[in-house]
Amino acid sequence: MKFDILTLFPEMFEPIKQSIIGRAIKSNKLEINLINIRDFSKDKHKHVDDTPYGGGAGMLIKPDVVYDAYKSLDYKSAKVIYLSPQGKTLNQKMVESLSKEEHLILLCGHYEGIDQRVLDEIVDEEISIGDYVLTGGELPAMVLLESVSRYVNGVLANDSVKDESFSNGLLEYPQYTKPEVFKNIPVPNILLSGHHSNIDKWRRKQSLKNTLEKRPDLLEKVNLTEEDKKILRELKIKG
Ligand code: 21W
């Protein structure tokens, strides 16, 4: 999978090229290209922004500079994503769906934003990472890059993806390792029993309990079996 990232701050992306993502780049499962929008400036002082028509604070990135940076890419079969506070909030469904794309172009804004005309011309999808204010789209682009890359075949050991929070719509069950007793607290007995179908049942119940206590909103969207519903009724009665 290929990511082209259009940004005024390509250096911000250095750390993410390490670790799991770094390994996936080396084994050619991921290709990440950083494009400095400033390289497409039209003047000798390398300006990329200007004051907004109609007045107001701050500066806007000029449309022609962004357009030329975009046109320098092989954009024909790519999906262009603009990281923006006005976008749809990223969730795991969107992450999984984006991981099926061959080529994403991520456009990061800074300052007060980007001239609307170039956005209307090139952007396919506008995505936010949550309702809080950042100074630019770079951290959101890294969040998207990291979350989507985990779903690209061969980037992660495969079964760590399917078991985790949000993939089945529920929170995870608690996990334990050695020692068997810590501060007088034993590991739940069932986990030492070797009875795998009982362990699976116990874990499902713990997932439901965790979700009911911490994120009850998730229970509305998830597909529950009749057995799940029965367990939830009992958990609600016990309180
Ligand atoms: C913050 C850009 C505020 C624009 C009209 C008149 C990308 C982000 C960002 C930023 C404004 C994301 C204005 C969660 C985020 C991002 C920088 C508002 C002022 N517009 N997800 N005046 N939070 N943030 N513009 O901040 O670029 S995805």
mmCIF file of C-alpha atoms and ligand atoms in Angstrom:
data_model
loop_
_atom_site.group_PDB
_atom_site.id
_atom_site.type_symbol
_atom_site.label_atom_id
_atom_site.label_comp_id
_atom_site.label_asym_id
_atom_site.label_seq_id
_atom_site.Cartn_x
_atom_site.Cartn_y
_atom_site.Cartn_z
ATOM 1 C CA MET A 1 0.000 0.000 0.000
ATOM 2 C CA LYS A 2 1.261 3.449 -0.907
ATOM 3 C CA PHE A 3 0.827 6.665 1.114
ATOM 4 C CA ASP A 4 1.775 10.044 -0.328
ATOM 5 C CA ILE A 5 1.720 12.719 2.369
ATOM 6 C CA LEU A 6 1.421 16.380 1.400
ATOM 7 C CA THR A 7 2.629 18.543 4.293
ATOM 8 C CA LEU A 8 4.570 21.677 5.209
ATOM 9 C CA PHE A 9 6.306 19.709 7.986
ATOM 10 C CA PRO A 10 7.703 16.451 6.550
ATOM 11 C CA GLU A 11 10.219 16.201 9.462
ATOM 12 C CA MET A 12 7.325 15.564 11.856
ATOM 13 C CA PHE A 13 6.890 12.122 10.253
ATOM 14 C CA GLU A 14 10.400 10.800 10.985
ATOM 15 C CA PRO A 15 9.492 8.950 14.229
ATOM 16 C CA ILE A 16 6.658 6.974 12.631
ATOM 17 C CA LYS A 17 9.027 5.486 10.073
ATOM 18 C CA GLN A 18 10.497 3.507 12.987
ATOM 19 C CA SER A 19 9.022 0.402 14.690
ATOM 20 C CA ILE A 20 6.361 -1.734 13.028
ATOM 21 C CA ILE A 21 5.771 0.720 10.205
ATOM 22 C CA GLY A 22 9.527 0.882 9.575
ATOM 23 C CA ARG A 23 9.725 -2.885 9.229
ATOM 24 C CA ALA A 24 6.797 -2.886 6.800
ATOM 25 C CA ILE A 25 8.531 -0.232 4.683
ATOM 26 C CA LYS A 26 11.747 -2.285 4.545
ATOM 27 C CA SER A 27 9.833 -5.388 3.431
ATOM 28 C CA ASN A 28 7.996 -3.350 0.756
ATOM 29 C CA LYS A 29 4.548 -3.859 2.238
ATOM 30 C CA LEU A 30 4.250 -0.113 2.729
ATOM 31 C CA GLU A 31 5.574 2.795 0.735
ATOM 32 C CA ILE A 32 5.500 6.223 2.393
ATOM 33 C CA ASN A 33 6.449 9.318 0.415
ATOM 34 C CA LEU A 34 6.644 12.722 2.065
ATOM 35 C CA ILE A 35 6.043 15.700 -0.195
ATOM 36 C CA ASN A 36 6.903 19.157 1.110
ATOM 37 C CA ILE A 37 4.219 21.543 -0.150
ATOM 38 C CA ARG A 38 6.753 24.371 0.189
ATOM 39 C CA ASP A 39 8.796 22.863 -2.676
ATOM 40 C CA PHE A 40 5.960 23.989 -4.986
ATOM 41 C CA SER A 41 5.999 27.621 -3.896
ATOM 42 C CA LYS A 42 6.008 30.112 -6.762
ATOM 43 C CA ASP A 43 8.172 32.862 -5.258
ATOM 44 C CA LYS A 44 11.787 33.209 -4.285
ATOM 45 C CA HIS A 45 10.953 33.515 -0.585
ATOM 46 C CA LYS A 46 9.163 30.127 -0.713
ATOM 47 C CA HIS A 47 5.869 31.577 0.532
ATOM 48 C CA VAL A 48 2.947 29.174 0.532
ATOM 49 C CA ASP A 49 0.267 31.165 2.367
ATOM 50 C CA ASP A 50 -1.574 34.466 2.138
ATOM 51 C CA THR A 51 -4.251 36.513 3.937
ATOM 52 C CA PRO A 52 -7.922 35.501 3.655
ATOM 53 C CA TYR A 53 -10.232 37.414 1.305
ATOM 54 C CA GLY A 54 -12.941 39.145 3.370
ATOM 55 C CA GLY A 55 -10.546 39.680 6.257
ATOM 56 C CA GLY A 56 -9.952 37.805 9.476
ATOM 57 C CA ALA A 57 -7.064 36.385 11.433
ATOM 58 C CA GLY A 58 -4.356 34.073 10.207
ATOM 59 C CA MET A 59 -3.149 32.858 6.875
ATOM 60 C CA LEU A 60 -4.423 30.340 4.328
ATOM 61 C CA ILE A 61 -2.398 27.965 2.191
ATOM 62 C CA LYS A 62 -2.656 29.062 -1.446
ATOM 63 C CA PRO A 63 -4.570 26.787 -3.834
ATOM 64 C CA ASP A 64 -2.071 26.764 -6.718
ATOM 65 C CA VAL A 65 0.786 25.560 -4.503
ATOM 66 C CA VAL A 66 -1.264 22.637 -3.143
ATOM 67 C CA TYR A 67 -2.538 21.817 -6.641
ATOM 68 C CA ASP A 68 0.955 21.670 -8.124
ATOM 69 C CA ALA A 69 2.154 19.424 -5.273
ATOM 70 C CA TYR A 70 -0.810 17.118 -5.961
ATOM 71 C CA LYS A 71 -0.191 17.131 -9.724
ATOM 72 C CA SER A 72 3.413 16.049 -9.167
ATOM 73 C CA LEU A 73 2.040 12.714 -7.878
ATOM 74 C CA ASP A 74 0.713 9.684 -9.726
ATOM 75 C CA TYR A 75 -2.815 10.556 -8.555
ATOM 76 C CA LYS A 76 -5.031 8.767 -11.119
ATOM 77 C CA SER A 77 -6.172 5.805 -9.000
ATOM 78 C CA ALA A 78 -5.523 7.348 -5.583
ATOM 79 C CA LYS A 79 -8.022 8.370 -2.923
ATOM 80 C CA VAL A 80 -7.297 11.861 -1.570
ATOM 81 C CA ILE A 81 -7.969 12.414 2.130
ATOM 82 C CA TYR A 82 -7.939 15.861 3.708
ATOM 83 C CA LEU A 83 -7.284 15.732 7.457
ATOM 84 C CA SER A 84 -9.598 18.392 8.829
ATOM 85 C CA PRO A 85 -11.487 19.231 12.048
ATOM 86 C CA GLN A 86 -14.643 19.314 9.893
ATOM 87 C CA GLY A 87 -14.227 15.730 8.653
ATOM 88 C CA LYS A 88 -16.030 12.571 9.668
ATOM 89 C CA THR A 89 -14.522 11.232 12.905
ATOM 90 C CA LEU A 90 -12.193 8.305 12.202
ATOM 91 C CA ASN A 91 -13.346 4.938 13.549
ATOM 92 C CA GLN A 92 -12.253 1.317 13.142
ATOM 93 C CA LYS A 93 -14.772 0.641 10.336
ATOM 94 C CA MET A 94 -13.284 3.485 8.293
ATOM 95 C CA VAL A 95 -9.769 2.229 9.113
ATOM 96 C CA GLU A 96 -10.580 -1.274 7.814
ATOM 97 C CA SER A 97 -12.210 0.072 4.695
ATOM 98 C CA LEU A 98 -9.296 2.436 3.925
ATOM 99 C CA SER A 99 -6.833 -0.455 4.312
ATOM 100 C CA LYS A 100 -8.341 -1.975 1.149
ATOM 101 C CA GLU A 101 -7.150 0.987 -0.954
ATOM 102 C CA GLU A 102 -3.921 0.604 -2.939
ATOM 103 C CA HIS A 103 -2.950 4.292 -2.806
ATOM 104 C CA LEU A 104 -3.891 7.094 -0.402
ATOM 105 C CA ILE A 105 -2.848 10.730 -0.687
ATOM 106 C CA LEU A 106 -3.030 12.456 2.715
ATOM 107 C CA LEU A 107 -3.303 16.248 2.680
ATOM 108 C CA CYS A 108 -2.310 18.000 5.925
ATOM 109 C CA GLY A 109 -3.438 21.549 6.586
ATOM 110 C CA HIS A 110 -1.776 24.022 8.904
ATOM 111 C CA TYR A 111 -2.335 27.671 9.813
ATOM 112 C CA GLU A 112 -6.031 28.493 9.434
ATOM 113 C CA GLY A 113 -6.532 26.043 6.597
ATOM 114 C CA ILE A 114 -6.400 25.730 2.807
ATOM 115 C CA ASP A 115 -8.191 27.711 0.070
ATOM 116 C CA GLN A 116 -11.548 25.977 -0.500
ATOM 117 C CA ARG A 117 -11.234 25.840 -4.303
ATOM 118 C CA VAL A 118 -8.356 23.350 -4.368
ATOM 119 C CA LEU A 119 -10.078 21.253 -1.706
ATOM 120 C CA ASP A 120 -13.225 21.071 -3.869
ATOM 121 C CA GLU A 121 -11.054 20.111 -6.838
ATOM 122 C CA ILE A 122 -8.945 17.275 -5.379
ATOM 123 C CA VAL A 123 -10.346 15.941 -2.060
ATOM 124 C CA ASP A 124 -12.393 12.703 -1.967
ATOM 125 C CA GLU A 125 -12.839 12.364 1.795
ATOM 126 C CA GLU A 126 -12.462 14.685 4.791
ATOM 127 C CA ILE A 127 -11.444 12.986 8.048
ATOM 128 C CA SER A 128 -11.004 14.220 11.647
ATOM 129 C CA ILE A 129 -9.563 12.195 14.536
ATOM 130 C CA GLY A 130 -11.829 13.640 17.232
ATOM 131 C CA ASP A 131 -13.427 16.745 18.662
ATOM 132 C CA TYR A 132 -10.466 18.665 20.033
ATOM 133 C CA VAL A 133 -8.295 21.346 18.435
ATOM 134 C CA LEU A 134 -4.783 20.628 17.122
ATOM 135 C CA THR A 135 -2.484 22.947 15.174
ATOM 136 C CA GLY A 136 -2.400 20.921 11.979
ATOM 137 C CA GLY A 137 -3.209 17.714 10.159
ATOM 138 C CA GLU A 138 0.172 16.042 10.690
ATOM 139 C CA LEU A 139 -0.595 14.132 13.916
ATOM 140 C CA PRO A 140 -3.990 13.080 12.510
ATOM 141 C CA ALA A 141 -2.255 11.843 9.324
ATOM 142 C CA MET A 142 0.120 9.754 11.466
ATOM 143 C CA VAL A 143 -2.810 8.328 13.433
ATOM 144 C CA LEU A 144 -4.523 7.358 10.182
ATOM 145 C CA LEU A 145 -1.295 5.956 8.707
ATOM 146 C CA GLU A 146 -0.571 3.826 11.756
ATOM 147 C CA SER A 147 -4.128 2.522 12.216
ATOM 148 C CA VAL A 148 -4.597 1.673 8.528
ATOM 149 C CA SER A 149 -1.142 0.094 8.142
ATOM 150 C CA ARG A 150 -1.898 -2.465 10.836
ATOM 151 C CA TYR A 151 -4.536 -3.921 8.500
ATOM 152 C CA VAL A 152 -2.243 -4.200 5.506
ATOM 153 C CA ASN A 153 -1.370 -7.876 4.973
ATOM 154 C CA GLY A 154 1.908 -8.869 6.549
ATOM 155 C CA VAL A 155 2.421 -5.697 8.583
ATOM 156 C CA LEU A 156 1.255 -7.375 11.810
ATOM 157 C CA ALA A 157 1.143 -10.979 12.928
ATOM 158 C CA ASN A 158 -2.326 -11.792 11.599
ATOM 159 C CA ASP A 159 -4.395 -12.934 14.587
ATOM 160 C CA SER A 160 -3.485 -9.987 16.807
ATOM 161 C CA VAL A 161 -5.765 -7.901 14.565
ATOM 162 C CA LYS A 162 -8.946 -9.962 14.724
ATOM 163 C CA ASP A 163 -9.178 -10.415 18.519
ATOM 164 C CA GLU A 164 -8.861 -6.826 19.627
ATOM 165 C CA SER A 165 -11.073 -4.039 20.947
ATOM 166 C CA PHE A 166 -13.448 -2.451 18.432
ATOM 167 C CA SER A 167 -12.937 -5.194 15.838
ATOM 168 C CA ASN A 168 -15.697 -7.294 17.388
ATOM 169 C CA GLY A 169 -17.345 -4.091 18.667
ATOM 170 C CA LEU A 170 -16.685 -4.899 22.347
ATOM 171 C CA LEU A 171 -13.926 -3.940 24.761
ATOM 172 C CA GLU A 172 -11.293 -6.572 25.545
ATOM 173 C CA TYR A 173 -11.359 -9.076 28.378
ATOM 174 C CA PRO A 174 -8.714 -8.683 31.164
ATOM 175 C CA GLN A 175 -5.413 -10.526 30.712
ATOM 176 C CA TYR A 176 -2.990 -12.031 33.235
ATOM 177 C CA THR A 177 0.576 -13.343 33.213
ATOM 178 C CA LYS A 178 3.022 -14.689 35.820
ATOM 179 C CA PRO A 179 3.292 -14.598 38.793
ATOM 180 C CA GLU A 180 0.234 -16.679 39.605
ATOM 181 C CA VAL A 181 -0.235 -14.639 42.826
ATOM 182 C CA PHE A 182 0.611 -10.883 42.934
ATOM 183 C CA LYS A 183 0.106 -8.895 46.164
ATOM 184 C CA ASN A 184 -2.048 -11.756 47.436
ATOM 185 C CA ILE A 185 -4.272 -11.504 44.336
ATOM 186 C CA PRO A 186 -4.518 -14.784 42.413
ATOM 187 C CA VAL A 187 -5.060 -15.119 38.676
ATOM 188 C CA PRO A 188 -8.720 -16.127 38.008
ATOM 189 C CA ASN A 189 -8.863 -19.892 38.499
ATOM 190 C CA ILE A 190 -10.609 -20.648 35.228
ATOM 191 C CA LEU A 191 -7.530 -19.478 33.281
ATOM 192 C CA LEU A 192 -5.461 -22.246 34.923
ATOM 193 C CA SER A 193 -8.037 -24.951 34.153
ATOM 194 C CA GLY A 194 -6.937 -25.739 30.604
ATOM 195 C CA HIS A 195 -10.633 -25.968 29.645
ATOM 196 C CA HIS A 196 -10.591 -23.875 26.502
ATOM 197 C CA SER A 197 -14.298 -23.621 25.743
ATOM 198 C CA ASN A 198 -14.990 -22.520 29.338
ATOM 199 C CA ILE A 199 -12.147 -20.008 29.089
ATOM 200 C CA ASP A 200 -13.659 -18.611 25.848
ATOM 201 C CA LYS A 201 -17.062 -18.278 27.563
ATOM 202 C CA TRP A 202 -15.507 -16.563 30.597
ATOM 203 C CA ARG A 203 -13.618 -14.124 28.356
ATOM 204 C CA ARG A 204 -16.773 -13.282 26.388
ATOM 205 C CA LYS A 205 -18.586 -12.549 29.657
ATOM 206 C CA GLN A 206 -15.707 -10.336 30.881
ATOM 207 C CA SER A 207 -15.778 -8.449 27.547
ATOM 208 C CA LEU A 208 -19.504 -7.844 27.929
ATOM 209 C CA LYS A 209 -19.056 -6.758 31.579
ATOM 210 C CA ASN A 210 -16.214 -4.372 30.693
ATOM 211 C CA THR A 211 -18.205 -2.866 27.838
ATOM 212 C CA LEU A 212 -21.344 -2.472 29.984
ATOM 213 C CA GLU A 213 -19.344 -0.697 32.708
ATOM 214 C CA LYS A 214 -17.004 1.474 30.624
ATOM 215 C CA ARG A 215 -18.562 1.965 27.163
ATOM 216 C CA PRO A 216 -22.280 1.061 27.245
ATOM 217 C CA ASP A 217 -22.725 3.130 24.057
ATOM 218 C CA LEU A 218 -20.866 0.404 22.131
ATOM 219 C CA LEU A 219 -23.496 -2.226 23.028
ATOM 220 C CA GLU A 220 -26.082 -0.455 20.865
ATOM 221 C CA LYS A 221 -24.100 -0.952 17.651
ATOM 222 C CA VAL A 222 -22.817 -4.501 18.157
ATOM 223 C CA ASN A 223 -24.314 -7.836 17.061
ATOM 224 C CA LEU A 224 -25.171 -9.780 20.223
ATOM 225 C CA THR A 225 -26.164 -13.455 20.401
ATOM 226 C CA GLU A 226 -29.102 -14.584 22.573
ATOM 227 C CA GLU A 227 -26.509 -15.958 25.026
ATOM 228 C CA ASP A 228 -24.787 -12.507 25.139
ATOM 229 C CA LYS A 229 -28.134 -10.838 25.887
ATOM 230 C CA LYS A 230 -28.841 -13.320 28.697
ATOM 231 C CA ILE A 231 -25.416 -12.637 30.250
ATOM 232 C CA LEU A 232 -26.002 -8.861 29.990
ATOM 233 C CA ARG A 233 -29.405 -9.140 31.712
ATOM 234 C CA GLU A 234 -27.766 -11.011 34.613
ATOM 235 C CA LEU A 235 -24.905 -8.466 34.818
ATOM 236 C CA LYS A 236 -27.412 -5.589 34.909
ATOM 237 C CA ILE A 237 -29.382 -7.214 37.759
ATOM 238 C CA LYS A 238 -26.230 -7.824 39.831
ATOM 239 C CA GLY A 239 -25.251 -4.169 39.154
HETATM 240 C C1 21W B 1 -7.538 23.772 13.751
HETATM 241 C C2 21W B 1 -7.282 23.813 11.388
HETATM 242 C C3 21W B 1 -8.580 24.706 13.652
HETATM 243 C C4 21W B 1 -8.333 24.741 11.282
HETATM 244 C C5 21W B 1 -12.733 29.275 9.282
HETATM 245 C C6 21W B 1 -12.537 30.458 9.917
HETATM 246 C C7 21W B 1 -6.929 17.859 11.081
HETATM 247 C C8 21W B 1 -7.611 18.227 13.272
HETATM 248 C C9 21W B 1 -6.942 18.775 12.122
HETATM 249 C C10 21W B 1 -6.877 23.350 12.613
HETATM 250 C C11 21W B 1 -8.965 25.185 12.416
HETATM 251 C C12 21W B 1 -8.068 16.918 13.030
HETATM 252 C C13 21W B 1 -11.205 29.000 10.771
HETATM 253 C C14 21W B 1 -8.966 16.681 15.155
HETATM 254 C C15 21W B 1 -7.893 18.756 14.571
HETATM 255 C C16 21W B 1 -6.316 20.099 11.906
HETATM 256 C C17 21W B 1 -5.779 22.356 12.712
HETATM 257 C C18 21W B 1 -10.072 26.182 12.330
HETATM 258 C C19 21W B 1 -10.187 28.415 11.665
HETATM 259 N N1 21W B 1 -11.861 28.421 9.833
HETATM 260 N N2 21W B 1 -8.741 16.142 13.948
HETATM 261 N N3 21W B 1 -11.575 30.246 10.822
HETATM 262 N N4 21W B 1 -8.566 17.952 15.454
HETATM 263 N N5 21W B 1 -6.306 21.007 12.895
HETATM 264 N N6 21W B 1 -9.894 27.125 11.295
HETATM 265 O O1 21W B 1 -7.561 19.882 14.941
HETATM 266 O O2 21W B 1 -5.832 20.391 10.847
HETATM 267 S S1 21W B 1 -7.691 16.438 11.443
#
